[in-house]
Amino acid sequence: MNTLHTLLSAFILTSLAACQTEDGTRAMGNIERARISLSAPASEQIVLVHVNEGQKVERGNTLLQLDSRSANALIAQREAELAQANAALSVLTAGTRPEQLSAALAALEATQAASNEAELKYQRFAKLYKSKVVGKADFDTARADRDSTKAKAQQAYDQWLELKNGAREEDIAQSSARVQAAQAALLWQEKAREDLTIKAPIDGTIDTLPWHVGDRVAFGTQLISLLSAQRPYARVYLPASALTKIKTGDAVNVFADGIEAPIQGRVSNIRSQPAYTPFYALNERDRARLMYLTDIDLLQADNLPTGLAVEIRLP
């Protein structure tokens, strides 16, 4: 496609150069309109085509529909992830249930009671050990039991205090961030599903529509070429010799095939680089062959067909 376009452009430029009169008083070109290419946002199958080539459409009209079943499944997954993240955040912000706090307090009281009993037992064995009534092994066992129950009581107290104080601010912030990430993922997936419905971004005319229902297209494939309904413009090839005679903003008369009266226009842009530059060193004769793409805004030319040949007469 690119090779064909290059060859066609070279042929046009050669023809235009040949069409210039010997004194270089004309610049040739065509009527053009802004062209918008709508591409496939995903690799999916076409399930509906609502328009035909040559049909006029308005901004927002649905043109083509790609299969959205995969997108729907991904949205369901994102919704589930968001619900899970919200539930985890609710657990942290709601605090401890009374039942859990009561159970933790009961466990604390039980371990404290066991710790107190182990302390008394240790004190008794300490006295008996000093009196040499019990051996060192029994004394060591009593001391170990005291230390063990004391540690368990401290652990139970810490657990009860953690439940009483609730979640840390850092944990809540982390859980809140997970919720925001899940919301963003859901919004992104909903936008991806919305993009599967190809709509007209502007008022215009369907120029090319090479696909049909049932075709599977790859990501980035051009689906529709849309010509803008806005005012057309003339694009002509201005010879290098005319660059000093015409500048941006100048009013010019444009002559079209089949129309006797000239069409008023105004030069909107002259490209700074030539459309075609010979590969050899440019001498004076070669420079005269260079062509510069020039756009001309037209007045009262809405009905002119795209591609109509036009020319301007150079001063």
Coordinates of N, CA and C in Angstrom, one line a residue, residues 80-223:
A80 N -15.9 -7.6 40.7 CA -15.7 -8.5 41.8 C -14.5 -8.1 42.6
E81 N -13.4 -7.7 41.9 CA -12.2 -7.2 42.6 C -12.5 -6.0 43.4
L82 N -13.3 -5.1 42.9 CA -13.7 -3.9 43.6 C -14.6 -4.2 44.8
A83 N -15.5 -5.1 44.7 CA -16.3 -5.5 45.8 C -15.5 -6.1 46.9
Q84 N -14.5 -6.9 46.5 CA -13.6 -7.5 47.5 C -12.8 -6.5 48.2
A85 N -12.3 -5.5 47.5 CA -11.5 -4.4 48.1 C -12.3 -3.6 49.1
N86 N -13.6 -3.3 48.7 CA -14.5 -2.5 49.5 C -14.8 -3.3 50.8
A87 N -15.0 -4.6 50.7 CA -15.3 -5.4 51.9 C -14.1 -5.4 52.8
A88 N -12.9 -5.5 52.3 CA -11.8 -5.5 53.2 C -11.6 -4.2 53.9
L89 N -11.9 -3.1 53.2 CA -11.8 -1.8 53.8 C -12.9 -1.6 54.9
S90 N -14.1 -2.1 54.6 CA -15.2 -2.0 55.6 C -14.8 -2.8 56.9
V91 N -14.1 -3.9 56.7 CA -13.7 -4.7 57.9 C -12.8 -3.8 58.8
L92 N -11.9 -3.1 58.2 CA -10.9 -2.3 58.9 C -11.6 -1.1 59.6
T93 N -12.4 -0.4 58.8 CA -13.0 0.8 59.3 C -14.2 0.6 60.3
A94 N -14.8 -0.6 60.2 CA -15.9 -0.9 61.1 C -15.4 -1.2 62.6
G95 N -14.2 -1.6 62.7 CA -13.6 -1.9 64.0 C -14.0 -3.3 64.4
T96 N -13.6 -3.7 65.7 CA -13.8 -5.0 66.2 C -15.2 -5.3 66.6
R97 N -15.7 -6.4 66.3 CA -17.1 -6.8 66.8 C -17.1 -7.0 68.3
P98 N -18.2 -6.6 69.0 CA -18.3 -6.8 70.4 C -18.0 -8.3 70.9
E99 N -18.4 -9.2 70.1 CA -18.2 -10.6 70.5 C -16.7 -11.0 70.5
Q100 N -16.0 -10.5 69.5 CA -14.6 -10.7 69.4 C -13.9 -10.1 70.6
L101 N -14.3 -8.8 70.9 CA -13.6 -8.1 72.0 C -13.9 -8.8 73.4
S102 N -15.1 -9.3 73.5 CA -15.5 -10.0 74.7 C -14.7 -11.4 74.9
A103 N -14.6 -12.1 73.8 CA -13.8 -13.3 73.8 C -12.4 -13.1 74.1
A104 N -11.8 -12.0 73.6 CA -10.4 -11.7 73.9 C -10.2 -11.3 75.3
L105 N -11.2 -10.6 75.9 CA -11.1 -10.2 77.3 C -11.2 -11.4 78.2
A106 N -12.1 -12.3 77.9 CA -12.2 -13.6 78.7 C -10.9 -14.4 78.6
A107 N -10.3 -14.5 77.4 CA -9.0 -15.2 77.3 C -7.9 -14.5 78.1
L108 N -8.0 -13.2 78.1 CA -7.0 -12.4 78.9 C -7.2 -12.7 80.4
E109 N -8.4 -12.7 80.9 CA -8.6 -12.9 82.3 C -8.2 -14.3 82.7
A110 N -8.5 -15.3 81.8 CA -8.1 -16.7 82.1 C -6.5 -16.8 82.2
T111 N -5.8 -16.2 81.3 CA -4.4 -16.3 81.3 C -3.8 -15.5 82.5
Q112 N -4.4 -14.4 82.9 CA -4.0 -13.7 84.1 C -4.2 -14.5 85.3
A113 N -5.3 -15.2 85.4 CA -5.6 -16.0 86.6 C -4.6 -17.1 86.7
A114 N -4.3 -17.7 85.5 CA -3.3 -18.8 85.5 C -1.9 -18.3 85.9
S115 N -1.6 -17.0 85.4 CA -0.3 -16.4 85.7 C -0.2 -16.2 87.2
N116 N -1.3 -15.7 87.9 CA -1.3 -15.4 89.3 C -1.1 -16.7 90.1
E117 N -1.7 -17.8 89.7 CA -1.6 -19.1 90.4 C -0.2 -19.6 90.2
A118 N 0.4 -19.4 89.0 CA 1.8 -19.9 88.8 C 2.7 -19.1 89.7
E119 N 2.5 -17.8 89.8 CA 3.3 -17.0 90.7 C 3.3 -17.4 92.1
L120 N 2.1 -17.7 92.7 CA 2.0 -18.2 94.0 C 2.7 -19.5 94.2
K121 N 2.5 -20.4 93.2 CA 3.1 -21.7 93.3 C 4.6 -21.5 93.3
Y122 N 5.1 -20.7 92.5 CA 6.6 -20.4 92.5 C 7.1 -19.9 93.8
Q123 N 6.3 -19.0 94.5 CA 6.8 -18.4 95.7 C 6.8 -19.5 96.8
R124 N 5.8 -20.4 96.8 CA 5.8 -21.5 97.8 C 7.0 -22.5 97.6
F125 N 7.2 -22.8 96.3 CA 8.4 -23.7 96.0 C 9.7 -23.0 96.4
A126 N 9.7 -21.7 96.2 CA 11.0 -21.0 96.6 C 11.3 -21.1 98.1
K127 N 10.2 -21.0 98.9 CA 10.4 -21.2 100.4 C 10.8 -22.6 100.7
L128 N 10.1 -23.5 100.1 CA 10.4 -25.0 100.3 C 11.8 -25.3 99.9
Y129 N 12.2 -24.7 98.8 CA 13.6 -25.0 98.3 C 14.7 -24.5 99.2
K130 N 14.4 -23.3 99.8 CA 15.3 -22.7 100.7 C 15.4 -23.6 102.0
S131 N 14.2 -24.2 102.4 CA 14.2 -25.1 103.5 C 14.7 -26.5 103.2
K132 N 15.0 -26.7 101.9 CA 15.5 -28.0 101.4 C 14.5 -29.1 101.5
V133 N 13.2 -28.6 101.4 CA 12.1 -29.6 101.5 C 11.9 -30.2 100.1
V134 N 12.1 -29.4 99.0 CA 11.9 -29.8 97.6 C 13.3 -29.7 96.9
G135 N 13.4 -30.5 95.9 CA 14.7 -30.4 95.2 C 14.7 -29.3 94.2
K136 N 15.9 -29.1 93.6 CA 16.1 -28.0 92.6 C 15.2 -28.2 91.4
A137 N 15.0 -29.5 91.0 CA 14.2 -29.7 89.8 C 12.8 -29.3 89.9
D138 N 12.2 -29.5 91.1 CA 10.8 -29.0 91.3 C 10.8 -27.5 91.3
F139 N 11.8 -26.9 91.9 CA 11.9 -25.4 92.0 C 12.0 -24.8 90.6
D140 N 12.8 -25.4 89.8 CA 13.0 -25.0 88.4 C 11.7 -25.1 87.6
T141 N 11.0 -26.2 87.8 CA 9.7 -26.4 87.1 C 8.7 -25.4 87.4
A142 N 8.6 -25.0 88.7 CA 7.7 -24.0 89.2 C 8.0 -22.6 88.6
R143 N 9.3 -22.3 88.5 CA 9.8 -21.1 87.9 C 9.5 -21.0 86.4
A144 N 9.6 -22.1 85.7 CA 9.4 -22.2 84.3 C 7.9 -22.0 84.0
D145 N 7.0 -22.6 84.9 CA 5.6 -22.5 84.7 C 5.2 -21.0 84.9
R146 N 5.8 -20.4 85.9 CA 5.5 -19.0 86.2 C 5.8 -18.1 85.0
D147 N 7.0 -18.3 84.4 CA 7.4 -17.5 83.3 C 6.6 -17.7 82.1
S148 N 6.2 -19.0 81.9 CA 5.4 -19.3 80.7 C 4.0 -18.7 80.8
T149 N 3.4 -18.9 81.9 CA 2.0 -18.3 82.1 C 2.0 -16.8 82.0
K150 N 3.1 -16.2 82.6 CA 3.2 -14.7 82.5 C 3.4 -14.3 81.1
A151 N 4.1 -15.0 80.2 CA 4.3 -14.6 78.8 C 2.9 -14.8 78.1
K152 N 2.2 -15.8 78.4 CA 0.9 -16.1 77.7 C -0.1 -15.0 78.1
A153 N 0.0 -14.5 79.4 CA -0.9 -13.4 79.8 C -0.6 -12.1 79.1
Q154 N 0.7 -11.9 78.9 CA 1.1 -10.7 78.2 C 0.6 -10.7 76.7
Q155 N 0.8 -11.9 76.1 CA 0.3 -12.1 74.7 C -1.2 -11.9 74.6
A156 N -2.0 -12.4 75.6 CA -3.4 -12.3 75.5 C -3.8 -10.8 75.7
Y157 N -3.0 -10.1 76.6 CA -3.3 -8.7 76.8 C -3.0 -7.9 75.5
D158 N -2.0 -8.2 74.8 CA -1.6 -7.5 73.6 C -2.7 -7.7 72.5
Q159 N -3.2 -9.0 72.4 CA -4.2 -9.3 71.4 C -5.5 -8.5 71.8
W160 N -5.9 -8.5 73.0 CA -7.1 -7.8 73.4 C -6.9 -6.3 73.2
L161 N -5.7 -5.7 73.4 CA -5.5 -4.3 73.2 C -5.6 -4.0 71.7
E162 N -5.0 -4.9 70.9 CA -5.1 -4.7 69.4 C -6.5 -4.6 68.9
L163 N -7.3 -5.6 69.4 CA -8.7 -5.6 69.0 C -9.5 -4.3 69.5
K164 N -9.1 -3.9 70.7 CA -9.8 -2.7 71.3 C -9.5 -1.5 70.5
N165 N -8.2 -1.3 70.1 CA -7.8 -0.1 69.4 C -8.2 -0.1 68.0
G166 N -8.5 -1.2 67.4 CA -8.9 -1.3 66.0 C -7.7 -1.2 65.0
A167 N -8.0 -1.1 63.7 CA -7.0 -1.1 62.7 C -6.1 0.1 62.7
R168 N -4.9 0.0 62.3 CA -3.9 1.1 62.2 C -4.3 2.0 61.0
E169 N -3.9 3.2 61.1 CA -4.2 4.2 60.0 C -3.5 3.7 58.8
E170 N -2.3 3.2 58.9 CA -1.5 2.7 57.8 C -2.2 1.6 57.0
D171 N -2.8 0.6 57.8 CA -3.6 -0.5 57.2 C -4.8 0.0 56.5
I172 N -5.5 1.0 57.1 CA -6.7 1.6 56.4 C -6.3 2.3 55.1
A173 N -5.2 3.1 55.2 CA -4.8 3.8 54.0 C -4.4 2.8 52.9
Q174 N -3.7 1.7 53.2 CA -3.3 0.7 52.2 C -4.6 0.1 51.6
S175 N -5.5 -0.3 52.4 CA -6.8 -0.9 51.9 C -7.6 0.1 51.1
S176 N -7.6 1.4 51.5 CA -8.2 2.4 50.6 C -7.6 2.5 49.3
A177 N -6.2 2.4 49.2 CA -5.5 2.5 48.0 C -5.9 1.3 47.1
R178 N -6.1 0.2 47.7 CA -6.5 -1.0 46.9 C -7.9 -0.8 46.3
V179 N -8.8 -0.1 47.0 CA -10.1 0.2 46.5 C -10.0 1.2 45.3
Q180 N -9.2 2.2 45.4 CA -9.0 3.2 44.3 C -8.4 2.5 43.1
A181 N -7.5 1.6 43.3 CA -6.9 0.9 42.2 C -7.9 0.0 41.5
A182 N -8.8 -0.6 42.3 CA -9.8 -1.5 41.7 C -10.9 -0.6 40.9
Q183 N -11.2 0.6 41.5 CA -12.1 1.5 40.8 C -11.5 2.0 39.4
A184 N -10.2 2.3 39.4 CA -9.6 2.7 38.2 C -9.5 1.6 37.2
A185 N -9.3 0.4 37.6 CA -9.2 -0.7 36.7 C -10.6 -1.0 36.1
L186 N -11.7 -0.8 36.9 CA -13.0 -1.0 36.4 C -13.4 0.1 35.3
L187 N -13.0 1.4 35.7 CA -13.3 2.5 34.7 C -12.5 2.3 33.4
W188 N -11.3 1.8 33.5 CA -10.5 1.6 32.3 C -11.2 0.5 31.4
Q189 N -11.6 -0.6 32.1 CA -12.2 -1.7 31.3 C -13.6 -1.3 30.7
E190 N -14.3 -0.4 31.4 CA -15.6 0.1 30.9 C -15.4 0.9 29.7
K191 N -14.3 1.8 29.7 CA -13.9 2.6 28.6 C -13.5 1.7 27.4
A192 N -12.8 0.6 27.7 CA -12.4 -0.3 26.6 C -13.6 -1.0 26.0
R193 N -14.6 -1.3 26.8 CA -15.8 -1.9 26.2 C -16.6 -0.8 25.4
E194 N -16.6 0.4 25.9 CA -17.3 1.5 25.1 C -16.6 1.7 23.8
D195 N -15.3 1.6 23.7 CA -14.6 1.8 22.5 C -14.9 0.8 21.4
L196 N -15.4 -0.4 21.8 CA -15.8 -1.4 20.9 C -17.0 -1.0 20.0
T197 N -17.7 0.0 20.4 CA -18.8 0.6 19.6 C -18.2 1.8 18.9
I198 N -18.0 1.6 17.6 CA -17.3 2.6 16.8 C -18.3 3.7 16.4
K199 N -18.1 4.9 16.8 CA -19.1 6.0 16.6 C -18.4 7.1 15.8
A200 N -19.2 7.9 15.1 CA -18.6 9.0 14.2 C -18.2 10.1 15.1
P201 N -16.9 10.5 15.1 CA -16.4 11.6 15.9 C -16.9 13.0 15.4
I202 N -17.2 13.0 14.1 CA -17.6 14.3 13.5 C -18.7 14.0 12.4
D203 N -19.4 15.1 12.0 CA -20.3 14.9 10.8 C -19.5 14.7 9.6
G204 N -19.9 13.8 8.7 CA -19.2 13.5 7.5 C -19.8 12.4 6.7
T205 N -19.0 11.9 5.8 CA -19.5 10.9 4.8 C -18.5 9.7 4.9
I206 N -19.1 8.5 4.9 CA -18.3 7.3 4.9 C -17.6 7.1 3.5
D207 N -16.3 7.1 3.6 CA -15.6 7.0 2.3 C -15.3 5.6 2.0
T208 N -14.6 4.9 2.9 CA -14.3 3.5 2.7 C -14.7 2.6 3.9
L209 N -15.3 1.5 3.6 CA -15.7 0.5 4.6 C -15.4 -0.9 4.1
P210 N -14.2 -1.4 4.2 CA -13.9 -2.6 3.6 C -14.3 -3.9 4.3
W211 N -14.8 -3.8 5.5 CA -15.1 -4.9 6.4 C -16.6 -5.3 6.4
H212 N -16.9 -6.5 6.8 CA -18.3 -7.0 6.8 C -18.5 -7.7 8.1
V213 N -19.8 -8.0 8.4 CA -20.1 -8.7 9.6 C -19.5 -10.1 9.6
G214 N -18.9 -10.5 10.7 CA -18.2 -11.8 10.8 C -16.7 -11.7 10.6
D215 N -16.2 -10.6 10.0 CA -14.8 -10.5 9.9 C -14.1 -10.3 11.2
R216 N -13.0 -10.9 11.4 CA -12.2 -10.7 12.6 C -11.0 -9.8 12.3
V217 N -10.9 -8.7 13.0 CA -9.9 -7.7 12.7 C -8.9 -7.6 13.8
A218 N -7.7 -7.3 13.5 CA -6.6 -7.2 14.4 C -6.6 -5.8 15.1
F219 N -5.9 -5.7 16.2 CA -5.8 -4.4 16.9 C -5.1 -3.4 15.9
G220 N -5.7 -2.2 15.8 CA -5.1 -1.2 15.0 C -5.5 -1.2 13.6
T221 N -6.2 -2.2 13.1 CA -6.7 -2.2 11.7 C -7.6 -1.1 11.4
Q222 N -7.4 -0.4 10.3 CA -8.3 0.6 9.9 C -9.7 0.0 9.5
L223 N -10.7 0.5 10.2 CA -12.1 0.0 10.0 C -12.9 0.8 9.0

